[in-house]
Amino acid sequence: MSEWAMRGKGVPVRLEKVSFSYGEAPLTFDVAFAAAEITAIMGPSGSGKSTLLNLVAGFETPQSGRVLIGGADVGADPPSARPVSMVFQENNLFGHLSVEQNVGLGRSASLRLTEADRIAIAEALERTGLSGKERRLPRELSGGERQRVALARVLVRDRPVLLLDEPFASLGPALRDDMLDLVAGVHAERGMTVLFVTHQPEDARRIGQNLVFLNNGTVAATGSADDFFAGAGPEAFRRYIGASAGNAVSRDIARKRT
Amino acid sequence: MAGGDEQIGRVVTPAQTMDSRVSAGIIALAAITLLIGGAFAGLLVEGAHDFSGAWGAFDPYLLRVVRFTLWQAILSTLLSVVPALFVARALSRHPRFFGRAFILQLFAVPLALPAIVAALGILALYGRAGYFAGLFSAVGGQDWPGIYGLSGILVAHVFFNLPLATRLFLEALQTIPADQWRLASQLGMAARPAFRLIEWPTLRAALPGVAGLVFMLCITSFTIVLTLGGGPAATTLEVGIYQALRFDFDPARAVALTLLQIGLTFIVVLALTRLGANVVGDTNLPVAPRRYLSVNGTETTLNAALIVLALLFVVGPMAATVLAGLGADLGRLAGEATVRQATLTSAVLAFLSALLSVMLSLALTMARRALALNRRAGPRTLLEHATDTGAGFVLVVPPIVIGAGWFLLLRHAGDVFAIAPVMVVTVNSVMAMPFALRAIRPAYDAASERHERLCAQLGISGWARLRLVDWPSLRRPLATAFAFAMALSLGDLGVIALFGSDSVQTLPYLLLARMGSYRTQDAAGLALLLGLVCLALVLAADWLGRHKVRNV
């Protein structure tokens, strides 16, 4: 594989005065994500969380500014050439391909797999608890298992940056905790840089080391997750997470924001 | 879906992976443009070459032809659509009775039947020597003259369009929410007010579209008029073009007729799109939803009578086709070298035509999708418009017109009949495109919606993407489109009527020739064969289309 495929080498991600617009309100991001750490990205709907990930992944092109991954400007690279893997909320798998094939696509986009690739795939399936389900089709799996397949593919792709766009939002609480622990475990082994968009404060608390809070299309605050939840975040953040932060602001106000 | 709304409905993809799909679309558009443009060039060259001749062709006879073309289309539309309103209503009032689904299936058969087969079935039933001739002679007190001319054309058009209109109206009626029926039955609404207050508003909304579609089909109908129309008194523009080229060899008149036909269809299509008509027609079988209906005895009897009448009218010619076909000396026919040759020619040409049709449709679909994804927020480009509506050209320019244009262009270049296979394959493939697109486009767009980002992320593109992603999810819709296009092409007697010769004969062409030389039994046998093959293909298309691939 390529030069970044060295284990335990997360690289820093930086958006430098990046501006972007869907035609309405412009979004501007100027933010750095620390290498090899998990950063939770939170913010109300429409604040630009998914757009930020799409800019890093290469699904969107900035109108101005630079996207730097590991210090290199990746602006001209198509999504598949960037040193990132991404897991979406849904549609992570091809419905007509088996679990094994879906994971294998992370190694070879034309599914021409070497023996070494097959071993890596088997290991990844083992690590994500999917052994014995290699030949199943996605529709024969539960929602949680499907996301595990996506994570297994992240493992065989082995890129230094992992982007998670609310991948566990449709799972129940217990299952979500399992998945979060799996992500944390994989992160401990591989040490990639993880950007994790979530709506759940518990998620951010559970595995987030840092937290970036977006509001109105821009970065409103950054800091360590612990500080945020200890009440050091801005007013807008406290309003956003509402009663679960344990402060006096009522839920109704928080709801109106979303 | 907590807070995922920023991304709903947006599939984001970079520009650089798109080029191959867009260029495929451009090639397809270029091919279609060449086909239609060449026809126009032929017409223009001919018109300029003999301008006074073309101008002189606008004579009273031409005016009569135009008048008859419109008159038969108006009558056919009225006779198909008005009864269809009531048949559809009768069927919707009785959502569950034995054989209902079968009746609806039967109503789909005319759509699959080649026009020439139906024409033959109608002649076998109501013709001078038809099954009913004896009965009609006895009732009328004189020899039954058979149904040629306007009456034959009308019966055939109604045979095709009454079931089509019925199905479309039934579909419309089934969009009425069940709640309304529940309410109506709670209020004790009788049949008459229920029709006025619930059914009629829905039917009225569907009426312009359905009537427009039927009118369009009748105004461009060629085979029916050719086989059932009798002489100059019952000739339409399309048949006029054919006669001008094949019999009178009067290119100037052909140009004049063609221009009129284009003008006429253009106006009709324009009017239809204003009305929001669906100019392609559908083959989906409507399913009956749960209903709360109270239908009294008198109405049930009336409805039953109506349904049975419509059924008999539709089944009659089909049964006659089968009976007459079985009466033919099928063994001898099968042994005949000409028949074998025509069957082989038909099969090869239809196969190639369907293949081309599917490829062109897929190319346009992919290009349209790729352009739409790249465009983001801005207005649509000309190219995207062209990939979206390019196939619609063929609705404005009927096959006969394309054939006529090329016929005129190529007759200076040598033997026009030598290019018959090329013309049949290309024109029929373009003709089938509106149908093929309907099968392919929704499936492709849905698959793209799911797979676009994943493919971009994993770098799956080009050949690998076609093999691993697009082919598995499009296999069935492509097969549906292929089967349908092949059925259309197999049964077509448009281009081949112009270009056919002893050396290149398809089954419909041979059928027409046997009819022309009064070998009715042979014709009936061939019609049965052709009808069965087309029916099998359309059933296969339907079956393939119904099994949707489940996706996560």
Coordinates of N, CA and C in Angstrom, one line a residue, chain A residues 7 98-107 113-135 148-149 151-157 189-190:
Chain A
R7 N 1.4 1.6 10.7 CA 0.5 1.5 11.9 C 0.8 2.6 12.9
S98 N -21.1 -9.7 -0.6 CA -21.1 -10.3 0.8 C -20.2 -9.5 1.7
V99 N -20.3 -9.8 3.0 CA -19.5 -9.1 4.0 C -18.0 -9.1 3.6
E100 N -17.5 -10.2 3.2 CA -16.1 -10.4 2.9 C -15.8 -9.4 1.7
Q101 N -16.6 -9.4 0.7 CA -16.4 -8.6 -0.5 C -16.4 -7.1 -0.1
N102 N -17.4 -6.8 0.7 CA -17.5 -5.4 1.1 C -16.3 -4.9 1.8
V103 N -15.7 -5.8 2.7 CA -14.5 -5.4 3.4 C -13.3 -5.4 2.4
G104 N -13.3 -6.4 1.5 CA -12.2 -6.5 0.5 C -12.1 -5.3 -0.3
L105 N -13.2 -4.6 -0.6 CA -13.1 -3.4 -1.4 C -12.2 -2.3 -0.8
G106 N -12.0 -2.4 0.5 CA -11.1 -1.5 1.2 C -9.6 -1.8 0.8
R107 N -9.4 -3.0 0.3 CA -8.0 -3.3 -0.1 C -7.8 -3.0 -1.6
L113 N -7.9 -9.6 -5.0 CA -7.3 -9.7 -3.7 C -6.1 -10.7 -3.7
T114 N -5.0 -10.3 -3.0 CA -3.9 -11.3 -2.9 C -4.2 -12.1 -1.6
E115 N -3.3 -13.1 -1.4 CA -3.4 -13.9 -0.2 C -3.2 -13.0 1.0
A116 N -2.3 -12.1 1.0 CA -2.1 -11.2 2.1 C -3.3 -10.4 2.4
D117 N -4.0 -9.9 1.4 CA -5.3 -9.2 1.5 C -6.3 -10.0 2.3
R118 N -6.4 -11.3 1.9 CA -7.4 -12.2 2.5 C -7.1 -12.4 3.9
I119 N -5.9 -12.5 4.3 CA -5.5 -12.7 5.7 C -5.9 -11.4 6.5
A120 N -5.6 -10.3 5.9 CA -5.9 -9.0 6.5 C -7.5 -8.9 6.7
I121 N -8.2 -9.3 5.7 CA -9.7 -9.2 5.8 C -10.2 -10.2 6.9
A122 N -9.6 -11.4 7.0 CA -10.1 -12.3 8.0 C -9.8 -11.7 9.4
E123 N -8.6 -11.1 9.5 CA -8.2 -10.5 10.8 C -9.2 -9.4 11.2
A124 N -9.5 -8.6 10.2 CA -10.3 -7.4 10.5 C -11.7 -7.9 10.9
L125 N -12.2 -9.0 10.3 CA -13.5 -9.5 10.6 C -13.5 -10.1 12.0
E126 N -12.4 -10.8 12.3 CA -12.2 -11.3 13.7 C -12.2 -10.2 14.7
R127 N -11.5 -9.2 14.4 CA -11.4 -8.0 15.4 C -12.7 -7.4 15.6
T128 N -13.6 -7.3 14.6 CA -14.9 -6.6 14.7 C -16.0 -7.6 15.1
G129 N -15.6 -8.8 15.4 CA -16.6 -9.8 15.9 C -17.5 -10.3 14.8
L130 N -17.0 -10.4 13.6 CA -17.9 -10.8 12.5 C -17.4 -12.2 12.0
S131 N -16.5 -12.9 12.7 CA -16.1 -14.2 12.2 C -17.3 -15.1 12.0
G132 N -17.3 -15.8 10.9 CA -18.4 -16.7 10.6 C -19.5 -16.1 9.8
K133 N -19.4 -14.8 9.6 CA -20.5 -14.1 8.8 C -19.9 -13.6 7.5
E134 N -18.8 -14.2 7.1 CA -18.1 -13.6 5.9 C -19.0 -13.7 4.6
R135 N -19.8 -14.7 4.5 CA -20.5 -14.9 3.2 C -21.9 -14.3 3.3
R148 N -20.4 -2.6 11.8 CA -19.1 -3.4 12.1 C -18.4 -3.7 10.9
V149 N -19.1 -4.1 9.8 CA -18.5 -4.4 8.5 C -17.8 -3.2 8.0
L151 N -16.6 -0.8 9.8 CA -15.4 -0.6 10.6 C -14.3 -1.6 10.2
A152 N -14.7 -2.8 9.9 CA -13.7 -3.8 9.4 C -13.0 -3.3 8.1
R153 N -13.8 -2.7 7.3 CA -13.2 -2.1 6.1 C -12.2 -1.0 6.4
V154 N -12.6 -0.2 7.4 CA -11.6 0.8 7.8 C -10.3 0.2 8.2
L155 N -10.4 -0.9 8.9 CA -9.2 -1.6 9.4 C -8.3 -2.0 8.2
V156 N -8.9 -2.7 7.2 CA -8.1 -3.1 6.1 C -7.6 -2.0 5.2
R157 N -8.3 -0.9 5.2 CA -7.9 0.2 4.4 C -6.7 0.9 5.1
E189 N -5.2 0.7 19.2 CA -4.3 -0.1 18.5 C -3.6 0.6 17.3
R190 N -4.4 1.4 16.6 CA -3.9 1.9 15.3 C -3.4 3.4 15.5

